[in-house]
Structure formats: C-alpha cells, structure tokens
Coordinates of C-alpha atoms and ligand atoms in Angstrom, one line a residue:
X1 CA 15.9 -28.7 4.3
X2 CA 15.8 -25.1 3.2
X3 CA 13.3 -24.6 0.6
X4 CA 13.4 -22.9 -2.9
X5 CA 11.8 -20.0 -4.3
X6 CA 11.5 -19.2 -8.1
X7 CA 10.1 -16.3 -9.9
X8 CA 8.8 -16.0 -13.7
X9 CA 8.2 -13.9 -16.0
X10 CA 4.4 -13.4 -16.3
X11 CA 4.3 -12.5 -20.1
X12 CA 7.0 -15.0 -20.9
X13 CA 7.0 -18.2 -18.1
X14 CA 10.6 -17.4 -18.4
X15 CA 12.2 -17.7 -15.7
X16 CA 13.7 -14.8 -13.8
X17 CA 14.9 -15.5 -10.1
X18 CA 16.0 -18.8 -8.1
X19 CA 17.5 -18.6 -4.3
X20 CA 16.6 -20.1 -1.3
X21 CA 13.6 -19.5 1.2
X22 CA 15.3 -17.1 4.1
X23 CA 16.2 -17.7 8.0
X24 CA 13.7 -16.2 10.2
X25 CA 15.8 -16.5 13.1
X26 CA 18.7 -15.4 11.5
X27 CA 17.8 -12.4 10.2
X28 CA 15.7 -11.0 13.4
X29 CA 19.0 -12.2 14.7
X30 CA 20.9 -9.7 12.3
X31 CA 18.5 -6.7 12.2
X32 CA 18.4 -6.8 16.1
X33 CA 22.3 -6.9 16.5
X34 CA 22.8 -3.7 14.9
X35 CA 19.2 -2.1 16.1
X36 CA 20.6 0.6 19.2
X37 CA 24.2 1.2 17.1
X38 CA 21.6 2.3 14.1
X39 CA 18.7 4.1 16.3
X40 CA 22.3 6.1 18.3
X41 CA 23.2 7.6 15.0
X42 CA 22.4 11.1 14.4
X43 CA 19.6 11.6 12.4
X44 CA 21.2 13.8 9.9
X45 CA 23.3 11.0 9.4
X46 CA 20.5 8.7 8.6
X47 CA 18.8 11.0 6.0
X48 CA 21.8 11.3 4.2
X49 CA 22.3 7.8 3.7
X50 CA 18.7 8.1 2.7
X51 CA 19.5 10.7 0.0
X52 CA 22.1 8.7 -1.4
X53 CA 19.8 5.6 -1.9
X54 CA 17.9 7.8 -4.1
X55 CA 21.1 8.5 -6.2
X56 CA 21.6 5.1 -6.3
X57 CA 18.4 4.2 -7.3
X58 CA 18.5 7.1 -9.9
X59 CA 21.9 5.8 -11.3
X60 CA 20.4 2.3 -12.1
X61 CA 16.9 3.5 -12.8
X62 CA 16.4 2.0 -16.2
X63 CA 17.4 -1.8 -14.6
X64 CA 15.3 -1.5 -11.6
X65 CA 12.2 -0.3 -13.8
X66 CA 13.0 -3.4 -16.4
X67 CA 12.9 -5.4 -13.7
X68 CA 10.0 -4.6 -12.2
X69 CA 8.4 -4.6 -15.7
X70 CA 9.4 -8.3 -16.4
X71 CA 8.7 -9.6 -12.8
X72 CA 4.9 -8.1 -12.5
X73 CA 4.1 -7.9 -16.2
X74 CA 3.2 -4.2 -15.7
X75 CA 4.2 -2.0 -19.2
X76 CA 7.2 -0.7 -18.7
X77 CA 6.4 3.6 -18.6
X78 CA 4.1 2.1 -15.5
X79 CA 7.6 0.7 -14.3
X80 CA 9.4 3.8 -14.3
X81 CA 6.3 5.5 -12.7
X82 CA 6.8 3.2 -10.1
X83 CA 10.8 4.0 -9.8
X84 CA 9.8 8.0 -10.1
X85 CA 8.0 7.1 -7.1
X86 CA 10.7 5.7 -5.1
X87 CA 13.1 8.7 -5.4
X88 CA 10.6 11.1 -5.1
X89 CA 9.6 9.2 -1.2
X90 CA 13.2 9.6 0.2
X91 CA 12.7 13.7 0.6
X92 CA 9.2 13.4 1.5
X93 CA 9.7 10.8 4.2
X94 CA 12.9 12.9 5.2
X95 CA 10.4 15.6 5.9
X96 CA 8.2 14.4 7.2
X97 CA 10.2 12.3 9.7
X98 CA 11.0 16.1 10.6
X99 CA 7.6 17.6 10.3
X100 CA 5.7 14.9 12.2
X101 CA 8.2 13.4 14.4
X102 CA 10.6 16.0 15.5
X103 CA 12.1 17.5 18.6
X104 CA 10.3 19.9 20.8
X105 CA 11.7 21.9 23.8
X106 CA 9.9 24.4 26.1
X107 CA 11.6 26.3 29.0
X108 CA 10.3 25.1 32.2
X109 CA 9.6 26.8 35.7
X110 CA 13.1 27.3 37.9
X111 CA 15.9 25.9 34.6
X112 CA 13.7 22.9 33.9
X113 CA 12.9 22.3 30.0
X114 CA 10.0 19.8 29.2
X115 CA 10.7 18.1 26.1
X116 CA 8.9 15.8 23.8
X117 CA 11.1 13.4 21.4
X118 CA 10.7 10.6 19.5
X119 CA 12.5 6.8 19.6
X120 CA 12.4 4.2 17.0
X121 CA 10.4 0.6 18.1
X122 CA 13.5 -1.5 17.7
X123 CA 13.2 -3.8 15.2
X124 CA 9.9 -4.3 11.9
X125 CA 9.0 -6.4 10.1
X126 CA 7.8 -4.9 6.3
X127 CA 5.9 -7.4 4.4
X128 CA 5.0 -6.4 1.3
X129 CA 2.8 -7.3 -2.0
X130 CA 3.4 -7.9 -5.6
X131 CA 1.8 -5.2 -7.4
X132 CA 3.7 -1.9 -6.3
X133 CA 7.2 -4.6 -5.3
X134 CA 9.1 -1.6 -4.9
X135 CA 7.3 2.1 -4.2
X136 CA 5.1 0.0 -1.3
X137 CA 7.5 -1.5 0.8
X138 CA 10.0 1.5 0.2
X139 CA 6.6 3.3 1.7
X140 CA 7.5 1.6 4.7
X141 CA 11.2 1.0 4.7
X142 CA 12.3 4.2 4.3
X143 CA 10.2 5.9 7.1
X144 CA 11.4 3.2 9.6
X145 CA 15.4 3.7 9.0
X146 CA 14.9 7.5 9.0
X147 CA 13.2 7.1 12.3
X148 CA 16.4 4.5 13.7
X149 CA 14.4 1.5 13.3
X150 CA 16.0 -1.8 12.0
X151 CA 14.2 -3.6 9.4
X152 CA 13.7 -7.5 8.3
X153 CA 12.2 -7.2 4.7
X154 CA 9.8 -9.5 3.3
X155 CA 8.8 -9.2 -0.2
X156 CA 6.0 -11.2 -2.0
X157 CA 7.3 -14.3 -2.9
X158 CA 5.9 -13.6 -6.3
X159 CA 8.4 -10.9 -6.6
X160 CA 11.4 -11.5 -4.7
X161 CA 14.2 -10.4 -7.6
X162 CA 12.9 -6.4 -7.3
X163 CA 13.0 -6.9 -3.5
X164 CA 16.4 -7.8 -3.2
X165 CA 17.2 -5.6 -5.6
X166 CA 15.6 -2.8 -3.5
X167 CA 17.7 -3.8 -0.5
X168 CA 21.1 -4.2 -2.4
X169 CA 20.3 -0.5 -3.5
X170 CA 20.3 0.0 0.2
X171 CA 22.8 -1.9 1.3
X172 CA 25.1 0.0 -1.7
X173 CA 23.8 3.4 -0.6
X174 CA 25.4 2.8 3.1
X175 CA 22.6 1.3 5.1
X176 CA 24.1 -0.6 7.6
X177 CA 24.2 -4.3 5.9
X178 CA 22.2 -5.4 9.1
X179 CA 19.8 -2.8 9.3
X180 CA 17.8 -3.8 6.6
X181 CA 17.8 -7.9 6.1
X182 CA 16.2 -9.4 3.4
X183 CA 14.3 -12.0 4.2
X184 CA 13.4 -14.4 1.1
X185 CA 10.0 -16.8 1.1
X186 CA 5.9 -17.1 1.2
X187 CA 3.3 -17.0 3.5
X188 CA 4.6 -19.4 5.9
X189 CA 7.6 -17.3 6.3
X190 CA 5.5 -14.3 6.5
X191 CA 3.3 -16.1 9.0
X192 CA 6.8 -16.6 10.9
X193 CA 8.2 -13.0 10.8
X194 CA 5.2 -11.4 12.1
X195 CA 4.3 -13.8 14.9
X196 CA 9.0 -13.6 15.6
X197 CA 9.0 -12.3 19.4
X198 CA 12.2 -10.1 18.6
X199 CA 10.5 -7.9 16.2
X200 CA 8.4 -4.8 17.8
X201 CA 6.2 -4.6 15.0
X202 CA 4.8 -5.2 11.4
X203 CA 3.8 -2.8 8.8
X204 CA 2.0 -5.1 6.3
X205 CA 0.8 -4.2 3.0
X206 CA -1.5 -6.8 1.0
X207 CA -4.7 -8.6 1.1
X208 CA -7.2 -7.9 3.9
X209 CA -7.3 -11.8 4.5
X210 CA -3.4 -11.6 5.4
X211 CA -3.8 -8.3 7.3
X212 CA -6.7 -9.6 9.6
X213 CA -4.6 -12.8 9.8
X214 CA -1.7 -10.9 11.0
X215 CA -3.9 -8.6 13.2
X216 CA -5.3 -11.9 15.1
X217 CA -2.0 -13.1 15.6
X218 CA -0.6 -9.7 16.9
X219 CA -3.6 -9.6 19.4
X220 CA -2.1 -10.2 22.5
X221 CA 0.6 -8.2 21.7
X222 CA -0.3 -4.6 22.4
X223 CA 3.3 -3.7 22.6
X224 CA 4.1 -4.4 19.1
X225 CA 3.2 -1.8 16.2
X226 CA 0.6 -3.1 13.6
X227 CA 0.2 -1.2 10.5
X228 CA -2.0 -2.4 7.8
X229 CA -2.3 -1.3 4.5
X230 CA -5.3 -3.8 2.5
X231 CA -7.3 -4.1 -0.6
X232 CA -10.2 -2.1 -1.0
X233 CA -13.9 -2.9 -3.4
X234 CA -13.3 1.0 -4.3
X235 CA -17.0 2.7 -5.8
X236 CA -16.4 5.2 -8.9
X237 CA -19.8 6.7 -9.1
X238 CA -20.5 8.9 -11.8
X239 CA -23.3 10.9 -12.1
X240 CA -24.6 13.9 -14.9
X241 CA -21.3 15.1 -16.7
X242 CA -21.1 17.1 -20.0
X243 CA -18.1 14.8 -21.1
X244 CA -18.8 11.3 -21.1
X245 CA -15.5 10.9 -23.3
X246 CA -13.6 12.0 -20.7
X247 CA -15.6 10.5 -17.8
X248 CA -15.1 6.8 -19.8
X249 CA -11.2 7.8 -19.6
X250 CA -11.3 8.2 -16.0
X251 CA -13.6 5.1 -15.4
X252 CA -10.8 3.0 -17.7
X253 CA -7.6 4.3 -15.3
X254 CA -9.7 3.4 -12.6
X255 CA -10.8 0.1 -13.6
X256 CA -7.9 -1.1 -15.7
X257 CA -4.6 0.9 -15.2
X258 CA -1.9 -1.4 -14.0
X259 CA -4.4 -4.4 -15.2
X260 CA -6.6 -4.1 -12.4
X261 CA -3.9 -4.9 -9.5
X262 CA -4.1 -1.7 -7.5
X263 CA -5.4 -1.6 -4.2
X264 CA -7.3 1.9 -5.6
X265 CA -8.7 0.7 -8.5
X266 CA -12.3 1.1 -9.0
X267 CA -14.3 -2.3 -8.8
X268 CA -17.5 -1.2 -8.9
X269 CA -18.9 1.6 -11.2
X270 CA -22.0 2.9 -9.9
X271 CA -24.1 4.5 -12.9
X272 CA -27.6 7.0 -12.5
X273 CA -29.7 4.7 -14.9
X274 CA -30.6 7.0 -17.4
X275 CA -27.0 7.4 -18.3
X276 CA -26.2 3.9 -18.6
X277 CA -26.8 3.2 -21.8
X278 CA -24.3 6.6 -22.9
X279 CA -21.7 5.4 -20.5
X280 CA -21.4 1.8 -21.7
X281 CA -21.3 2.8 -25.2
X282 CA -18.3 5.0 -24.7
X283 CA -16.7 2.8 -23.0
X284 CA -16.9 0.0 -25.1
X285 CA -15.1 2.1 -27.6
X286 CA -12.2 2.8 -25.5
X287 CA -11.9 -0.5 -23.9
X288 CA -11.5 -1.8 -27.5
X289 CA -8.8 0.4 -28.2
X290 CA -6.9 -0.3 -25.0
X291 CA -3.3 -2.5 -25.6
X292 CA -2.8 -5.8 -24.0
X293 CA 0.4 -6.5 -24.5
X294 CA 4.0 -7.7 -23.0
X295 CA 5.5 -4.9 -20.5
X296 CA 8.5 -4.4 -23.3
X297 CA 6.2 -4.0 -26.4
X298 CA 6.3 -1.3 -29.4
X299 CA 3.8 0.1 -29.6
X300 CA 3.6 0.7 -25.5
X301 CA 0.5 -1.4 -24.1
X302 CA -1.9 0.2 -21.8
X303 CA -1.5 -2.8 -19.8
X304 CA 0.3 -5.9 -18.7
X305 CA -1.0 -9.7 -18.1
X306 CA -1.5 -9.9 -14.5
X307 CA 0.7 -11.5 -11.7
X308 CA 0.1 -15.3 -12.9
X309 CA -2.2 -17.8 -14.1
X310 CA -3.8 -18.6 -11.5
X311 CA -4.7 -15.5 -10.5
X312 CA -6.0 -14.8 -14.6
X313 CA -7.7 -18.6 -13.8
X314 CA -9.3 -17.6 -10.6
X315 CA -10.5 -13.9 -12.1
X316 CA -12.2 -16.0 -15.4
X317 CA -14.0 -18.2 -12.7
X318 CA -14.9 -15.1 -10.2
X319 CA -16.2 -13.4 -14.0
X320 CA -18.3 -17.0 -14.8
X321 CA -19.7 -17.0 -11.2
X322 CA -21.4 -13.2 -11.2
X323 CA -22.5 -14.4 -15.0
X324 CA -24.6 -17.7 -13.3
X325 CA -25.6 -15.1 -10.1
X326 CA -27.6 -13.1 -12.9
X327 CA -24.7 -10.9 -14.2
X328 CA -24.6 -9.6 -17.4
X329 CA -21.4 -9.0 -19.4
X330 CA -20.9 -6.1 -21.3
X331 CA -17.4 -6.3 -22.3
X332 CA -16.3 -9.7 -21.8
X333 CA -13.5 -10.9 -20.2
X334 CA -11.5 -13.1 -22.6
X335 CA -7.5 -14.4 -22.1
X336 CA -5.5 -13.0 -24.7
X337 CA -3.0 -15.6 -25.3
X338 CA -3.9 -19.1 -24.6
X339 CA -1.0 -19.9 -21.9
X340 CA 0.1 -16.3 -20.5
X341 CA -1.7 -14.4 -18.1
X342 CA -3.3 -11.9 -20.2
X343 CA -6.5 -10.4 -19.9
X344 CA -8.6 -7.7 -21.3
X345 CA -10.3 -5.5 -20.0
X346 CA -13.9 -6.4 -18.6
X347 CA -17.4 -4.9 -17.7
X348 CA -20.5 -6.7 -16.5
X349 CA -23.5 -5.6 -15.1
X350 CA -24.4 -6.7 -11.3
X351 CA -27.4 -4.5 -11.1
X352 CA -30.0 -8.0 -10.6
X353 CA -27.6 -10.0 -8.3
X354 CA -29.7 -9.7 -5.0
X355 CA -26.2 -10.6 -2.9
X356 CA -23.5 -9.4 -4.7
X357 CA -20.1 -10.3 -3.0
X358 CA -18.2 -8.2 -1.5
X359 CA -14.6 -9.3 -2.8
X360 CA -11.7 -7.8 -4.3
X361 CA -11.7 -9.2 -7.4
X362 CA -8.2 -7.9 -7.9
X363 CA -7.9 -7.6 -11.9
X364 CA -9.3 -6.1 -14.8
X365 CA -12.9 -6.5 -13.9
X366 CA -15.3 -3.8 -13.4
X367 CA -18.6 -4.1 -12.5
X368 CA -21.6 -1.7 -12.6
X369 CA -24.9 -1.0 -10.7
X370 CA -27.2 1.0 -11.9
X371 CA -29.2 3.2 -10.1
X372 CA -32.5 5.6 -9.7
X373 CA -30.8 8.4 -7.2
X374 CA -27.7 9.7 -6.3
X375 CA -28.8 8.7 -2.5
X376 CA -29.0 5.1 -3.8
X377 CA -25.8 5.8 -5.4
X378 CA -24.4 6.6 -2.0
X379 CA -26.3 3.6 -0.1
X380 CA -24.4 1.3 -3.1
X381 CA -20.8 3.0 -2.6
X382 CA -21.0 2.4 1.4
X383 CA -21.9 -1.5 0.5
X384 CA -18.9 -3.0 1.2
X385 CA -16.8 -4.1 4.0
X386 CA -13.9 -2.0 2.5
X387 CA -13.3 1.8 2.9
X388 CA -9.9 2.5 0.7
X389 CA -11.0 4.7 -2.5
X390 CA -14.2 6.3 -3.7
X391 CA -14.5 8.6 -6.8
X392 CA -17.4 10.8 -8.1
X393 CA -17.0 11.8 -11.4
X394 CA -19.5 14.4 -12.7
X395 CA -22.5 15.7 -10.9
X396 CA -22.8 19.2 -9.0
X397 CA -20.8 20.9 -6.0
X398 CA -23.6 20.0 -4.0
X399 CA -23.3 16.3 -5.1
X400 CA -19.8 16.0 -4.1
X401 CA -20.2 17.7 -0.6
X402 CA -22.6 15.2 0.0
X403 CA -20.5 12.1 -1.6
X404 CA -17.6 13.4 0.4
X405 CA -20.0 13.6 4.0
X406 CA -21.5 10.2 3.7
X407 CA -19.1 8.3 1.9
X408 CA -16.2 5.7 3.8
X409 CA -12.9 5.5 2.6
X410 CA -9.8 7.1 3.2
X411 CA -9.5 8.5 -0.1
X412 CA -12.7 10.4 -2.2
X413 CA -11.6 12.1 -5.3
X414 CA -14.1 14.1 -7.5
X415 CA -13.6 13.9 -11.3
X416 CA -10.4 12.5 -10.9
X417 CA -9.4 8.1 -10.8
X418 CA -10.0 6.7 -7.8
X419 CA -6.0 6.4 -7.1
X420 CA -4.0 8.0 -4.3
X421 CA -2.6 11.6 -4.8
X422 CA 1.1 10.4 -3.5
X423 CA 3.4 12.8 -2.0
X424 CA 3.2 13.3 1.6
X425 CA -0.8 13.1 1.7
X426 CA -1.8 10.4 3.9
X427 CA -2.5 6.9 1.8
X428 CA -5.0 4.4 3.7
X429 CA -8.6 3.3 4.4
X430 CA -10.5 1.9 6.6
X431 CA -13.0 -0.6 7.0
X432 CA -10.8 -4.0 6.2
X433 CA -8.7 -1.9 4.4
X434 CA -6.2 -0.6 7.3
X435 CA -6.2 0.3 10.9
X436 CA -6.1 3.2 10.4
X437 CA -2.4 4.3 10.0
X438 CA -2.1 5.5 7.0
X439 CA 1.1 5.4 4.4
X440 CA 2.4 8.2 3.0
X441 CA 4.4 11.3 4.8
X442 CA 1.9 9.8 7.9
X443 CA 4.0 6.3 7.9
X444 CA 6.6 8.9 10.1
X445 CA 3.5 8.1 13.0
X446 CA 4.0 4.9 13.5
X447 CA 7.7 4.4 12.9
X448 CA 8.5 6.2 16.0
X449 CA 6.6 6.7 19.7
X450 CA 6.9 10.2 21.7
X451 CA 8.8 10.6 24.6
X452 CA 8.2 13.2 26.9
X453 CA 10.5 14.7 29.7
X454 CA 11.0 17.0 32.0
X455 CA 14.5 17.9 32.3
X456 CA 16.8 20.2 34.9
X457 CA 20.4 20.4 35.5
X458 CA 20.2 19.8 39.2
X459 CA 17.3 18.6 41.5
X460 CA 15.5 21.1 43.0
X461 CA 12.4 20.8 44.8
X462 CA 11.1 20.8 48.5
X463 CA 7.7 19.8 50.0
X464 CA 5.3 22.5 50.6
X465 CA 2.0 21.1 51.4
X466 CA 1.2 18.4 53.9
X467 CA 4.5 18.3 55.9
X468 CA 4.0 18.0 60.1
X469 CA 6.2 20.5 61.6
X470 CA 9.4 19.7 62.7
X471 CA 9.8 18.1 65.6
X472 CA 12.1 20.3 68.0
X473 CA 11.1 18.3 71.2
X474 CA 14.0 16.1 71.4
X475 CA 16.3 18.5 70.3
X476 CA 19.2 19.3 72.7
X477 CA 18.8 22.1 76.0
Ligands
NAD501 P1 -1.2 -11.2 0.0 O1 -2.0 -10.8 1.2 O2 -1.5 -12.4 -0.6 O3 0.4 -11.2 0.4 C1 1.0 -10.1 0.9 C2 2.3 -10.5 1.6 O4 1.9 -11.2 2.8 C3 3.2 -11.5 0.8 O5 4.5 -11.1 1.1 C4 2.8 -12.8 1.5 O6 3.9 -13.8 1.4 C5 2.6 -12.4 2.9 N1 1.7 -13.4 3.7 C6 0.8 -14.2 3.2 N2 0.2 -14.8 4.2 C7 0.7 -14.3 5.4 C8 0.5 -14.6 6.8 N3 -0.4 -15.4 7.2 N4 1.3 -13.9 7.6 C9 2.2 -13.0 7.2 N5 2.5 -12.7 5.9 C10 1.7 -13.4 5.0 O7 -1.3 -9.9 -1.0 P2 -0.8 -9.9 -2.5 O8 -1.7 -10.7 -3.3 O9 0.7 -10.0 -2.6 O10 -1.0 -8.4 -2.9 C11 -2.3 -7.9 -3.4 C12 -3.1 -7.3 -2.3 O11 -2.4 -6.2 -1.7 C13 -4.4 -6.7 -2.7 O12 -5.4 -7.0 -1.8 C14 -4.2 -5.2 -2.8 O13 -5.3 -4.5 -2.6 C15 -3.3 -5.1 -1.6 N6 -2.5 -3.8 -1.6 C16 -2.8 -2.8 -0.8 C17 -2.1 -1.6 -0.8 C18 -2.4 -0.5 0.1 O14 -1.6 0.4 0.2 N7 -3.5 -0.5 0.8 C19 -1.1 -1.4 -1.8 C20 -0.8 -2.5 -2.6 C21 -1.5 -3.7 -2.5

C-alpha cells in the first residue's frame, strides 16, 4: 500500500501538506523517457525555458516565500532571501553552463577540427534537505536541465509542499513535464532513488551520515556521478579586534541566523582567552535582544523555531549531554513555548571537555574554546572531521594569511559570517562535508562530461612508417 506523507507547520503543528509517498520506478521511468528528446534540444532553447522559470518564480514570489516561511519556520524576510536566491541562480547557472562547459573548436592539420564538447549524464537524481527547500535543490536542478540532463526530484520529506511547488514552477515555465519528476517520500525512498540502476547519478545535499550512506552504496558504481554537499562543525575564531560590538554581531549571524540550520553556521567559537570574558559579555547582550518568534510575526523575529520537535528535543538533550561532559552554559538554551519547536539562542563553554564530539549539532547552539595562542586557535579549528566554513574575525593581515594557509574548509572568510558568498563562487567543503564538487556556478562540472573529437570531412590518411615494400614479384611480365 502506498504510504502517506504529511507536513506541519513548525510554529503552529498545523498542518500544511498531505499526498502520497512517490513511485520510484515510475518516475525513473518518466524522467528517462524524455532524457535524449531533452539532452537533443538546442541549448539556447533550454536556457530560455530557464529564464522563464525565473519569471515565473518572480510572478508568484510572495506565495513561494510564505510557503517556505510556514513549512521551515524560518522568518519570513529569510524566506524571500531564500526566493531572491532562486532567480538570481538561473543567469548564473546559464553562465556558467557557458563559461565552464562550452564548446571549443581548433583547426586541425589537412581540414581536420579537434573539438571538445560537453554531454549531459542522462538521467539524476537531486535529493535535497529541509533548511534551504528551495535555493539548494534549485542549486542543483537548474545546472542539470541547462546541461540536457533529466531529473527525478526528491525533496526532504519534512518539506515536500515547497518542493512540489518548485517543480510545478517548472513544469509551468515549460520544462518538459517529464524532465523534472517529483518524487514524493523519506529516506527509504531516498535510499531507493539513489541505489535506482536507471539514474546516472545523484547530487545529494544533507547530512554527512546520508551522504557517506549514499557514497557507500554508489561504490561500485564508478559510472554514476556522485556529488555531495554535507554539514559541516564550521570554526569562527576570533581573535584581537577594536569592535567587539560588531565582532558579537558577526559571531550571532554565524551562530544563530536561520536558527542554527545552515550547513555554514558557526558551531564552534574559538576565543584568545584574554578576550573571553569581553566577548561573552557582549554577546549576552545581543543574544538577549534577539526575537524568537513565528516566521509571520510583527515585529519581524531574528529567528524561527527550528524544523520540528524532535529535532528542538534532541538539541536540549545534545545541550544537557556537553553540560554532564564538564560544559559550562553561558547563555542557556531554553524552549520558548512549551509545545512548539522554539529555541533561543545558546552559548556554552566546552573549553574542559577533554573529548569534545565532533557533531553537527545542527541548531542554535554555539559552543566556545578558549584558547592561549592563535596556533592553538588553528590546531582547535582543524579539530573536526568536517571542512565546510571557517571564519576569522579580527586579528592582523598576518593572522589571516596564516588562518587561510593552514585552515580546512572550502570556505574561510575574514571578518565576515562564516556563510557562503553565493553567486557563481564555488560552494562546498571537504572533509565529510563533500567530495569535492562544489555547488555554485561549479555545479555546471559535474552536470556534464567532455567529449573530445577529432573531426574531418573526408578520411584522409596513409601509412608512412613501417610498411614492407610492395611486393611487385608476382606482378604480371
Ligand atoms: P538528511 O541527511 O537527514 O536528509 C537529506 C535528504 O536525504 C532527505 O531528502 C532525506 O529523505 C534523504 N535521505 C535520508 N536517508 C537517505 C538515504 N539513506 N539514501 C538517500 N537519501 C536519504 O539531512 P536534513 O536533515 O534534511 O538536512 C540538514 C543537513 O543538510 C545538515 O547536515 C546540513 O548541514 C546539510 N546541508 C548541507 C548543505 C551544503 O550545501 N553543504 C546545504 C544545506 C544543508
């Protein structure tokens, strides 16, 4: 019996979406039957489909950020960010397609041409999170149909009204109704897509549990294109700065923005001890100022509850658990309202757990080391299986050339949030936090494989090396 799959609000428990758990079969079935007609179109043709799911998307803007603003709990001006997003990609990954992935011709010896061009895999798989429901599988969507790949959609099962949305805008914008199939369910459908021996690959975004999951089952399947995007324990360390207003502001977007559930946030706030004391003091006073509220509230709350309870149940017990390892809370983490998701914003001090665990504790929770030297400060940052975001805020030029040398991750920012810089810039880590194919204008890499020829109108070619001489022996008187 086909299964059902419910969404809820997570300010309200209201609930928002009801349909039935997708077809696996079915829709590999569907994405594959229209996979050559799709890849055969002209390009040009593609990318102006493209164009016009941005004008679609534009034209229902306000919807699709409401939506996304009841469905994650995130406020609703981080909503619209998120739909500013998804217009802005379509002329980056149109350009980039171009950019990264176009044609290039050279005039041969005797006519010939040697080209290099680029072909779609066939059929993907995108499987996406809940946090970013539409800008992070659009991330990858896109950038396969420009390139002539067919798609079979996945969205987190904790957000499957703002994925189909996202493909109805695509489906009303003129992609093929075929070439982009959404497919509706959890894990186990997840677990089915990926491991489906009619796709040709899966660009996964989520947790680095899935992602090494999916890598295992992908193993013996060099064939098939693997891209994953995963979590990250991102380091903000911050060292001497003339403005510790303004460094607590950045620490706070780090830590807290979006409630904690970015993949960039900063987890772990790595502190020279003598500021300490300063830092936590300013930040207190922010933190107390920061809004919790629903996504929809007047006046607008810094942040949202997160995804669900048990996620908020699972972060109180992850909070409890570094308190008995020898953690000390500086800003508790408390639950708002008694049966909602909501949580503020919270700061403990890990410096005295010996072990500390290297999770993504993937809410508002940040926790801080303090340190004697900035090469400590280093050793702490590189202390995690993880390699997605690293910040430095204050300290000297020299500091930061050194930060940026010896730090891992895919993205180091200096006096800035530990966030990606969008656009076409490359968006990944590495560690467990991605195999090394970066989003961004990069996705165009891996939506696409080079072909080179050699090309002439007619053969020509003789043997000039190696040839015995012609026999003449038997040849007539
Ligand atoms: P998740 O790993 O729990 O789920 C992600 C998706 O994978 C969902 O659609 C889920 O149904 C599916 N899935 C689960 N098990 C599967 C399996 N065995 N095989 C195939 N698919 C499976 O992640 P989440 O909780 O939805 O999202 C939050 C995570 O995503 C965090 O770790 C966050 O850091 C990460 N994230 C990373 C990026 C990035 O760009 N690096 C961006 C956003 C979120």
């Amino acid at each position: 019996m086909t299964e059902k799959l419910q969404s809820f609000e997570p300010a309200t428990g209201a609930l928002l979406w009801g349909g039935l758990q997708g077809d696996v079969d079915a829709e590999v079935e569907r994405a594959t039957s229209v996979s050559a007609l799709w890849a055969a179109q002209p390009v040009i043709k593609r990318m102006e489909t493209l164009r016009r799911f941005a004008n679609a998307v534009r034209a229902k803007d306000e919807a699709l950020a409401d939506l996304i603003a009841r469905e994650t709990g995130k406020p609703l001006w981080d909503a619209r960010l998120e739909v500013s997003s998804v217009i802005g990609r379509v002329d980056m990954h149109i350009a980039a397609y171009s950019e990264r992935t176009g044609q290039k011709r050279m005039d041969g010896a005797m006519n010939s041409r040697q080209s290099v061009r680029h072909k779609p895999h066939g059929v993907l798989a995108v499987i996406g999170p809940y946090n970013f429901p539409v800008d992070v599988p659009a991330g990858q969507i896109l950038p396969a149909l420009v390139a002539g790949n067919s798609v079979v959609f996945k969205p987190s099962e904790k957000t499957p009204a703002t994925g189909a949305l996202l493909v109805e805008l695509l489906h009303e914008a003129g992609v093929p109704r075929d070439a982009v199939r959404l497919l509706i369910g959890g894990p186990d459908i997840g677990k089915a897509l990926a491991r489906h021996e009619g796709i040709n690959g899966v660009l996964f975004t989520g947790s680095a549990r899935t992602g090494i999951a999916i890598n295992r089952a992908l193993a013996a399947y060099p064939e098939k294109i693997v891209a994953l995007e995963m979590g990250g324990n991102n380091p903000l360390v911050l060292w001497d700065t003339p403005d510790l207003a303004a460094a607590a502001a950045i620490i706070a977007q780090s830590a807290y923005g979006t409630s904690g559930q970015r993949c960039t946030a900063a987890r772990r706030l790595i502190v020279r001890e003598g500021l300490a004391n300063d830092i936590v003091a300013e930040l207190r006073k922010l933190v107390a100022r920061l809004i919790v509220d629903h996504p929809h509230a007047e006046p607008a709350p810094f942040m949202g509850p997160v995804i669900d309870n048990q996620t908020a149940d699972g972060l109180s017990e992850s909070f409890m658990a570094l308190m008995s390892m020898g953690g000390r809370p500086l800003v508790h983490l408390r639950r708002t309202e008694e049966k909602r998701p909501f949580l503020s914003p919270a700061l403990i001090d890990v410096t005295a757990i010996e072990d500390r665990p290297d999770i993504e504790l993937f809410g508002p929770i940040l926790q801080m080391i303090r340190v004697e030297s900035f090469d400590a400060a280093i050793q702490e940052a590189n202390a995690t299986r993880y390699g997605l975001s690293a910040a430095l805020v204050g300290g000297s030029p020299e500091h930061y050339e050194q930060f940026w040398q010896q730090v891992r991750a895919g993205i180091i920012n200096w006096n800035g949030p530990t966030f990606g810089i969008g656009g076409s810039a490359p968006f990944g880590g590495i560690g467990v936090s991605g195999n090394h194919r970066p989003a961004g204008g990069h996705a165009a890499d891996f939506c696409a494989y080079p072909v080179t020829s050699s090309e002439a109108d007619q053969p020509r070619a003789g043997i000039g090396i190696g040839l015995a001489p012609i026999d003449t022996s038997g040849m007539g008187d």
